[in-house]
Amino acid sequence: EILFRELNSIDSNNTTRRYIDEILKVLKNYPTELIKDRLESLMRDKKWSIKMKRKFEEVLIENMHSV
């Protein structure tokens, strides 16, 4: 919950991109049922660039394959 709140509250730019990447690394280790809906929501949000949406998708795909 906290990590997704953080993602929703920050803007993606050169300064925050590394921080976002670190959050995504942590999320890869969460159970799929806890992150799937929230990641899909982020992928639909116009706030995020196509590149960042792909990163969200990669997290979800990697998470689902690691189970």
Coordinates of C-alpha atoms in Angstrom, one line a residue:
E1 CA 0.0 0.0 0.0
I2 CA 2.7 2.5 1.0
L3 CA 4.8 1.8 -2.1
F4 CA 1.8 2.4 -4.4
R5 CA 0.9 5.5 -2.5
E6 CA 4.4 6.7 -3.1
L7 CA 4.2 6.0 -6.8
N8 CA 1.0 7.9 -7.0
S9 CA 2.4 10.9 -5.2
I10 CA 5.6 11.4 -7.2
D11 CA 6.3 12.6 -10.7
S12 CA 8.6 10.7 -13.0
N13 CA 11.6 12.7 -14.0
N14 CA 15.4 12.3 -14.1
T15 CA 15.7 12.8 -10.4
T16 CA 13.0 10.3 -9.3
R17 CA 13.5 7.6 -11.9
R18 CA 16.0 5.7 -9.9
Y19 CA 13.8 5.9 -6.9
I20 CA 10.9 4.5 -8.9
D21 CA 13.0 1.7 -10.2
E22 CA 13.9 0.7 -6.6
I23 CA 10.3 0.7 -5.7
L24 CA 9.6 -1.6 -8.7
K25 CA 12.4 -3.9 -7.7
V26 CA 10.7 -4.4 -4.3
L27 CA 7.3 -4.9 -5.8
K28 CA 8.6 -7.8 -7.9
N29 CA 8.9 -9.8 -4.7
Y30 CA 5.3 -9.2 -3.5
P31 CA 2.6 -11.8 -4.1
T32 CA 0.9 -11.2 -7.5
E33 CA -2.6 -10.8 -5.9
L34 CA -1.3 -7.8 -3.9
I35 CA 0.2 -5.9 -6.8
K36 CA -1.7 -7.0 -10.0
D37 CA -4.7 -4.6 -9.7
R38 CA -2.6 -1.7 -8.6
L39 CA 0.0 -2.1 -11.4
E40 CA -2.7 -2.4 -13.9
S41 CA -4.2 0.8 -12.6
L42 CA -0.8 2.6 -13.0
M43 CA -0.6 1.3 -16.5
R44 CA -3.9 3.0 -17.3
D45 CA -2.9 6.3 -15.7
K46 CA -2.1 9.0 -18.2
K47 CA 0.4 10.5 -15.7
W48 CA 2.9 7.8 -16.7
S49 CA 5.0 7.7 -19.9
I50 CA 4.8 4.7 -22.2
K51 CA 8.3 3.7 -21.1
M52 CA 7.3 3.7 -17.4
K53 CA 4.1 1.8 -18.2
R54 CA 6.2 -0.9 -19.8
K55 CA 8.3 -1.1 -16.6
F56 CA 5.1 -1.6 -14.6
E57 CA 4.1 -4.3 -17.0
E58 CA 7.5 -6.0 -16.8
V59 CA 7.2 -6.1 -13.0
L60 CA 3.9 -7.8 -13.3
I61 CA 5.1 -10.3 -15.9
E62 CA 8.3 -11.1 -14.0
N63 CA 6.3 -11.5 -10.8
M64 CA 3.8 -13.9 -12.3
H65 CA 6.6 -16.0 -13.8
S66 CA 8.6 -16.2 -10.6
V67 CA 5.7 -18.0 -8.8

